[in-house]
Short mmCIF file of C-alpha atoms and ligand atoms in Angstrom, two decimals:
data_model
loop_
_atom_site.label_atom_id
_atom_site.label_comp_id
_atom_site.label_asym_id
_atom_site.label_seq_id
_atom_site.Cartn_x
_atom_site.Cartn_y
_atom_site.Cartn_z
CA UNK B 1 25.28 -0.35 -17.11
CA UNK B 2 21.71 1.19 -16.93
CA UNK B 3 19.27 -0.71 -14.65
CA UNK B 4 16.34 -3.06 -15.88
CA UNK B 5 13.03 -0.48 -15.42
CA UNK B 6 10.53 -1.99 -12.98
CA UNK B 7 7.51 -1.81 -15.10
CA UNK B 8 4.89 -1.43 -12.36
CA UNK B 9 2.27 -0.19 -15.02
CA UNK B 10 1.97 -3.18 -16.58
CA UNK B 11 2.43 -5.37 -13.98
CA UNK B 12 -0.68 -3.89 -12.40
CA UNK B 13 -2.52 -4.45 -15.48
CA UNK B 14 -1.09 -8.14 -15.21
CA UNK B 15 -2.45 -8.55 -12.04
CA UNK B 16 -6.16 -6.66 -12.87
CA UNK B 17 -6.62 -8.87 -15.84
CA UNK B 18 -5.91 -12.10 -13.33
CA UNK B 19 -8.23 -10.51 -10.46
CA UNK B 20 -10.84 -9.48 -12.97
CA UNK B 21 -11.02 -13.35 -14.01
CA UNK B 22 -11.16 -14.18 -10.16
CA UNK B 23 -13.77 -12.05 -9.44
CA UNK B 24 -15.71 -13.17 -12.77
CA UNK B 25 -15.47 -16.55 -10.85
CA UNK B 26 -16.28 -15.52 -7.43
CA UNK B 27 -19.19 -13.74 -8.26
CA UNK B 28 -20.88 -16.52 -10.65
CA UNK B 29 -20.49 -18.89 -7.69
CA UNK B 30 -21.59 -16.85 -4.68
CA UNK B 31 -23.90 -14.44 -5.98
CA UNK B 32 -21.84 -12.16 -3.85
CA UNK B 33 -20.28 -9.24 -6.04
CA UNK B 34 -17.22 -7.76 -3.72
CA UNK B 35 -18.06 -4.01 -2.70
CA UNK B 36 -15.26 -1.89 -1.30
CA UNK B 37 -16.18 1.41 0.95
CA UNK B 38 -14.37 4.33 0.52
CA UNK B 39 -14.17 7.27 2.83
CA UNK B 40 -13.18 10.67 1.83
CA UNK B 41 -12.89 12.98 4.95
CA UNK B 42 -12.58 16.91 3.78
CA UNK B 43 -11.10 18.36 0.42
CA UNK B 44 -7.35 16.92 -0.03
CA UNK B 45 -6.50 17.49 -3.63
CA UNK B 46 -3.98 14.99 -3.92
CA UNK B 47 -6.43 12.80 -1.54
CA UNK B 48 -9.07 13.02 -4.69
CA UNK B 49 -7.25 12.03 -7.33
CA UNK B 50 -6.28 8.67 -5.41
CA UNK B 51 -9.61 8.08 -4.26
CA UNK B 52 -11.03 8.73 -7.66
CA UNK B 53 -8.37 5.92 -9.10
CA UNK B 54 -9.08 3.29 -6.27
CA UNK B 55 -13.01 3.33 -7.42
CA UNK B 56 -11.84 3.20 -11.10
CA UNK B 57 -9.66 0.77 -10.77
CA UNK B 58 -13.13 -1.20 -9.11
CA UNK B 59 -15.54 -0.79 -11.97
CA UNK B 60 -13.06 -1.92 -14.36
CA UNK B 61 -12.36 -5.60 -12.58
CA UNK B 62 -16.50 -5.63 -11.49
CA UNK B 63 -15.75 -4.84 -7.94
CA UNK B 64 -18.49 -2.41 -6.68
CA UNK B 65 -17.57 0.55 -4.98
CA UNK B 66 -19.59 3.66 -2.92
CA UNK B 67 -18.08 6.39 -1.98
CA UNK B 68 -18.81 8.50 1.46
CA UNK B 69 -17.77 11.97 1.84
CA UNK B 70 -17.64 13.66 5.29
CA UNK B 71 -16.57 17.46 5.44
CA UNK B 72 -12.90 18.82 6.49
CA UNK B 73 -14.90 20.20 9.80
CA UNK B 74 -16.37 16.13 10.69
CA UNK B 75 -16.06 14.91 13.77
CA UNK B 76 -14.29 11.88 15.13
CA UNK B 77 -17.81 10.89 16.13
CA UNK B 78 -19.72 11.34 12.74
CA UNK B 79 -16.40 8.92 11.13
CA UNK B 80 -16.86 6.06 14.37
CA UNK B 81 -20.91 5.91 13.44
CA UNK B 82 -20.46 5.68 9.79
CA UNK B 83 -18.08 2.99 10.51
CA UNK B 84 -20.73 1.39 12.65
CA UNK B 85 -23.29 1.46 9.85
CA UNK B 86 -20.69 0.31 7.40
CA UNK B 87 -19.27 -2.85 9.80
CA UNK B 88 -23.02 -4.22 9.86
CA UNK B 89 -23.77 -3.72 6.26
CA UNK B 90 -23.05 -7.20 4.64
CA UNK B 91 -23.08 -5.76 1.43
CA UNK B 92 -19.70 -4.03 1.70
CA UNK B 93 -16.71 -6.28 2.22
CA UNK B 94 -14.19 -3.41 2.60
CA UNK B 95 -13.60 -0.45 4.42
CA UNK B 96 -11.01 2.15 3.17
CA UNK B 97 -10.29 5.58 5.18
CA UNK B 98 -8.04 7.59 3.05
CA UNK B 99 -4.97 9.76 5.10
CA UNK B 100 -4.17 11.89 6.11
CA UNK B 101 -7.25 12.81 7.59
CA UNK B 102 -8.11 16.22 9.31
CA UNK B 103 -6.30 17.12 13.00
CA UNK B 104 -9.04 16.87 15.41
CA UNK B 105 -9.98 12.69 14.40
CA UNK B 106 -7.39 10.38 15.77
CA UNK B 107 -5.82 8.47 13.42
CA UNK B 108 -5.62 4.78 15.11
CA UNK B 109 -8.15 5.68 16.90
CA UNK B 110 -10.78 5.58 13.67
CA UNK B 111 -8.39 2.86 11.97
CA UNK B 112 -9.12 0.48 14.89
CA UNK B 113 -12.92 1.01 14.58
CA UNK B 114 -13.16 -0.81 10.64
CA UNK B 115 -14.26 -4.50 11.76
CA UNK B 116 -10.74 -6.12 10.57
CA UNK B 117 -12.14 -8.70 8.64
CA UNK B 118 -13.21 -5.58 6.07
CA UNK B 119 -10.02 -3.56 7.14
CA UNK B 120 -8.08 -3.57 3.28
CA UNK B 121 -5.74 -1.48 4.40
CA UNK B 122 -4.37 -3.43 6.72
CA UNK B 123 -4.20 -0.91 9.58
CA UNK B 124 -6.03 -2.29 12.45
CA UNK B 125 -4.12 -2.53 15.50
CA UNK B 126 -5.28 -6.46 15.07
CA UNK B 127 -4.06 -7.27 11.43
CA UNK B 128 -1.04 -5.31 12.45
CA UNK B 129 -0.12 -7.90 15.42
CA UNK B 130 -0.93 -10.80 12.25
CA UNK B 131 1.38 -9.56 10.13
CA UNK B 132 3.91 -8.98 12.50
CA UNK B 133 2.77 -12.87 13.97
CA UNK B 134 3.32 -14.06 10.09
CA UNK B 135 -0.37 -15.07 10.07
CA UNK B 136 -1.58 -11.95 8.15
CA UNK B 137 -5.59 -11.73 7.13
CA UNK B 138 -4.74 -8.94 4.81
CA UNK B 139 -0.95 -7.62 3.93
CA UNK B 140 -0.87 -3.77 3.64
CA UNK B 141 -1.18 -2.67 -0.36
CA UNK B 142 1.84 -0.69 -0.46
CA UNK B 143 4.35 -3.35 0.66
CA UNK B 144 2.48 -6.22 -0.69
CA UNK B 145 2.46 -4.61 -4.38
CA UNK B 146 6.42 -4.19 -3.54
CA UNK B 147 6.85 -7.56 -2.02
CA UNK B 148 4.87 -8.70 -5.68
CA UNK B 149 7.06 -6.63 -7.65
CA UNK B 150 10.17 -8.39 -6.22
CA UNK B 151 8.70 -11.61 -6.84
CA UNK B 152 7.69 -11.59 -10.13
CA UNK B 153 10.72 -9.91 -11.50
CA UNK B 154 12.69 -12.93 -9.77
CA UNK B 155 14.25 -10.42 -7.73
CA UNK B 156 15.92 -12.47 -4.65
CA UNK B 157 14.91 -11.20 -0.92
CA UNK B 158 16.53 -14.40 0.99
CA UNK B 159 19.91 -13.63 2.62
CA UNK B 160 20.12 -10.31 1.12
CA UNK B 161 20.33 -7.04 2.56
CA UNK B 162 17.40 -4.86 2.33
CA UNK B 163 17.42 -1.10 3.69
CA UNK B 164 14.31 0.91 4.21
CA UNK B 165 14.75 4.49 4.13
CA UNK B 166 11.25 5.53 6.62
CA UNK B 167 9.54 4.04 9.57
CA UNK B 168 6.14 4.68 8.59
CA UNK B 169 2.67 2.62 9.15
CA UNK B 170 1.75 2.47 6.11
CA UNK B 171 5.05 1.67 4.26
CA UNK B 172 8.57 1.52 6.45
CA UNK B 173 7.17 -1.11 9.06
CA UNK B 174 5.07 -3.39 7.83
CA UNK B 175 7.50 -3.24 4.36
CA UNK B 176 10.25 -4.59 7.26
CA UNK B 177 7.91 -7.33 8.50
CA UNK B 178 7.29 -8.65 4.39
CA UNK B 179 10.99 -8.35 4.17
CA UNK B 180 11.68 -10.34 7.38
CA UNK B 181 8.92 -13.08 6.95
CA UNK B 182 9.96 -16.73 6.35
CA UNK B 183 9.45 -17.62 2.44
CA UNK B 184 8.71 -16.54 -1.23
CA UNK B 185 9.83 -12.50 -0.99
CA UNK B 186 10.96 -12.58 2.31
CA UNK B 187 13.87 -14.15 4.52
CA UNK B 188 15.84 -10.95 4.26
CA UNK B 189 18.24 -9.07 6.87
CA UNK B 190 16.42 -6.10 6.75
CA UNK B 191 17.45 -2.33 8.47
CA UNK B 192 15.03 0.68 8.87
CA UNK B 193 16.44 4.00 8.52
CA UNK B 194 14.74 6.99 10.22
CA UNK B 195 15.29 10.78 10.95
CA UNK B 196 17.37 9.76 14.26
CA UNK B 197 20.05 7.12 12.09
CA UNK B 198 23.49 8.18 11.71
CA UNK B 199 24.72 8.11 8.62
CA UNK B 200 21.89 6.49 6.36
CA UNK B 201 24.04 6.58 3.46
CA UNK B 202 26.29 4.22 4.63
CA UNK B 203 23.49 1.62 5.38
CA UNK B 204 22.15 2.50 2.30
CA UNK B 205 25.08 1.74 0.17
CA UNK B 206 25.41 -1.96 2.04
CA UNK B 207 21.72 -2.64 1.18
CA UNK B 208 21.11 -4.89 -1.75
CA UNK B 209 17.48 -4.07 -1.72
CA UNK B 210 17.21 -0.55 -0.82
CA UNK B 211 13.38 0.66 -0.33
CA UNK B 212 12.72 5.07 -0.34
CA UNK B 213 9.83 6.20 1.41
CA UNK B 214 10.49 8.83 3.42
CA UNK B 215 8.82 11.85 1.25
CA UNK B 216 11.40 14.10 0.53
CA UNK B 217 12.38 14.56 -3.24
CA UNK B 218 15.46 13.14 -5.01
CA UNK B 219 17.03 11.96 -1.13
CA UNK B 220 18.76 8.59 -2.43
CA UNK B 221 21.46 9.70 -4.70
CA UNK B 222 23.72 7.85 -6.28
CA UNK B 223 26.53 7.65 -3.76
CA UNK B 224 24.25 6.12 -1.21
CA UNK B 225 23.70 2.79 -4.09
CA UNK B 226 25.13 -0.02 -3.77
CA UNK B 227 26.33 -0.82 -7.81
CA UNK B 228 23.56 -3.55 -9.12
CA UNK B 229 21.49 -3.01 -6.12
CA UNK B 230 17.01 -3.01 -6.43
CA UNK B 231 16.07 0.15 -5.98
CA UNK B 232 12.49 0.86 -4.88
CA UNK B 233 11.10 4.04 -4.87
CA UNK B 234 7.96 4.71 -2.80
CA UNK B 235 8.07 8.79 -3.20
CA UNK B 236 5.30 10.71 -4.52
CA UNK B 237 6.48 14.26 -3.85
CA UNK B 238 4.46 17.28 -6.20
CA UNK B 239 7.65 20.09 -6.72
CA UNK B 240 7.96 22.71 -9.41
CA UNK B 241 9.66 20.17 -11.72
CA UNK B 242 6.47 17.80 -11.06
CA UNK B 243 6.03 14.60 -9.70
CA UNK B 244 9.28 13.25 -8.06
CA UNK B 245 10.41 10.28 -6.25
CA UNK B 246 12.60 9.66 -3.51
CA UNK B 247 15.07 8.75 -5.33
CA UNK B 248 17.42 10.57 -7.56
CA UNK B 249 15.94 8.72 -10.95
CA UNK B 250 18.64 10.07 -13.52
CA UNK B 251 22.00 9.34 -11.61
CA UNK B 252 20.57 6.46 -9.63
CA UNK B 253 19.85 4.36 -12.86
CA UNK B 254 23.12 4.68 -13.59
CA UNK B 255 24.07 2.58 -10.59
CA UNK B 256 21.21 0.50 -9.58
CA UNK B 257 20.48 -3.22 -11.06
CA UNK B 258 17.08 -2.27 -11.36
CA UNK B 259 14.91 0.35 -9.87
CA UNK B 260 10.95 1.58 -10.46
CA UNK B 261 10.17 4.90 -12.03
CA UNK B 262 7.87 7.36 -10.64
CA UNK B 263 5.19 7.86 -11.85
CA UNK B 264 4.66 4.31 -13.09
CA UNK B 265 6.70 1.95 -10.49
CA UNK B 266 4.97 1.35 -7.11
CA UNK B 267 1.58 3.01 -7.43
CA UNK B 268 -0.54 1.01 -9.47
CA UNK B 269 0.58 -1.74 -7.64
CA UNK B 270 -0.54 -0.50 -4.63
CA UNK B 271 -4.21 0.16 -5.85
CA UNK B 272 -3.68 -3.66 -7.24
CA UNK B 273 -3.46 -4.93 -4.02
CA UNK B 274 -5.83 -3.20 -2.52
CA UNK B 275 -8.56 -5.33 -5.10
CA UNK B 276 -6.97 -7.69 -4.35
CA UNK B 277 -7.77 -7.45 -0.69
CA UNK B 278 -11.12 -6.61 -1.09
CA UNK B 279 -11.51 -9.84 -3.14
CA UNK B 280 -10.13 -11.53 -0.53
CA UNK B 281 -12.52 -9.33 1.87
CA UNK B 282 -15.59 -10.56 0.17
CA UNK B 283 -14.22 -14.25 0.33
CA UNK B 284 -13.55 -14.13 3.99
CA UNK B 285 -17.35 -12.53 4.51
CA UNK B 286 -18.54 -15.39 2.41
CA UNK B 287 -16.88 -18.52 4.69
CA UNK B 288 -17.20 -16.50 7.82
N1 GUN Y 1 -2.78 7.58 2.19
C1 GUN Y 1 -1.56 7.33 1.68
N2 GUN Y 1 -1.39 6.00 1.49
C2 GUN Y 1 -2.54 5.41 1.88
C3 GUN Y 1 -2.98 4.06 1.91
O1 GUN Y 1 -2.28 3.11 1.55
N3 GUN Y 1 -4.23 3.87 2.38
C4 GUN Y 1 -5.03 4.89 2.79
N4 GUN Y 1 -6.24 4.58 3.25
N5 GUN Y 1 -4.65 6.14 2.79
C5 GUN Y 1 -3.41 6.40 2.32
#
């Protein structure tokens, strides 16, 4: 049996062509047209390319979008006063710092100084504690477009199993809390793998939703799937052969129920949700 491909392409297109209506709507009854911030510290190549497809992805549903560029040699300081500019300015609704960002700024540091009713990310200390409360302002745009994926493939979460290979901000925690919430894509018995678990494979292979994103290419082979398991495949590693997942695509297929290619599965989602937050960014500004 080869598994059902999770289309995530076109599922993101789906979901742009509902937002795109939504903001239509939003706009012609505020006057308020939602503007999203993005901040570009130094010269990441891989960096660019996302950036460049989070302000596309903008223009084409009539979210506005300005980019700021600060140089690989910024300080911590010059980030915090932009913020400080950008938190007062009520024409931007959301704030977006892409990571990594350059040794000498501190991470959580700068993440905790975006006002979190404009943090789309999801990253501030405070929406963390919301999410983790199950009273979330914004969900993080990497497990949300997951958590989405799940749903609208009718891909049950309650009382199964899910594994999640990676302990990560961005994905591997908050993707547990999704997983562990009460309701629609949730109510799962959910593990988190790391560097320091024994035997992953063996978790892996009990996991009836098994989540990669740990960065290293082709880890989840086919012995570590459980046969008709979701696979989901967070990966984004550049090698010689290319792009490649986390997950061993060719064999695992072979195993898996379903599972989401790379390029193609999880990444357009994630850009999804972040318009999707920023809509919901712009909304919040508007009843505030
Ligand atoms: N770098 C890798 N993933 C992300 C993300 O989801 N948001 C931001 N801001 N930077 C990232």
């Amino acid at each position: 049996m080869t598994a059902l491909i999770l289309d995530g392409k076109a599922l993101a297109e789906q979901i742009r062509a509902e937002l795109k209506e939504q903001v239509a709507t939003f706009s012609a009854e505020t006057g308020v047209v939602p503007c999203l911030a993005v901040i570009l510290v130094g010269n990441n190549a891989a960096s660019e390319i996302y950036v460049r497809n989070k302000q596309q992805a903008c223009e084409k549903i009539g979210v506005k979008s300005e980019m700021y560029r600060l140089a690989e040699t910024a300080s911590e300081t010059e980030l915090l006063t932009l913020f400080e500019t950008l938190n007062r300015n009520d024409a931007v609704h959301g704030i977006l710092v892409q990571l990594p960002l350059p040794k000498q700024i501190d991470e959580q540091n700068v993440l905790d100084a975006i006002v979190p009713q404009k943090d789309v990310d999801a990253f501030h200390c405070d929406n963390v504690g919301r999410i983790s409360q199950g009273r979330p302002r914004f969900l993080p745009c990497t497990p949300y477009g997951i958590q989405e994926l799940l749903i609208r493939n009718n891909i049950a979460t309650a009382g199964k199993r899910a594994a999640i290979i990676g302990r990560s901000n961005i994905v591997g925690k908050p993707m547990a809390a999704l997983l562990m919430q009460k309701g629609l894509g949730g109510d799962a018995t959910v593990t988190v793998c790391h560097s320091r678990t024994p035997d992953v494979a063996a978790i892996a292979r009990q996991a009836d939703v098994l989540i990669a994103a740990i960065g290293r290419a082709k880890f989840i082979t086919a012995d570590m799937v459980k046969p008709g398991a979701t696979v989901i495949d967070v990966g984004m590693n550049r090698t010689e052969e290319g792009l490649v997942g986390d997950v061993d695509f060719a064999a695992v297929k072979e195993i898996a129920g379903a599972i989401t290619p790379v390029p193609g599965g999880v990444g357009p989602l994630t850009v999804t949700m972040l318009l999707r937050n920023t809509l919901t960014a712009a909304k919040l500004f508007k009843n505030r």
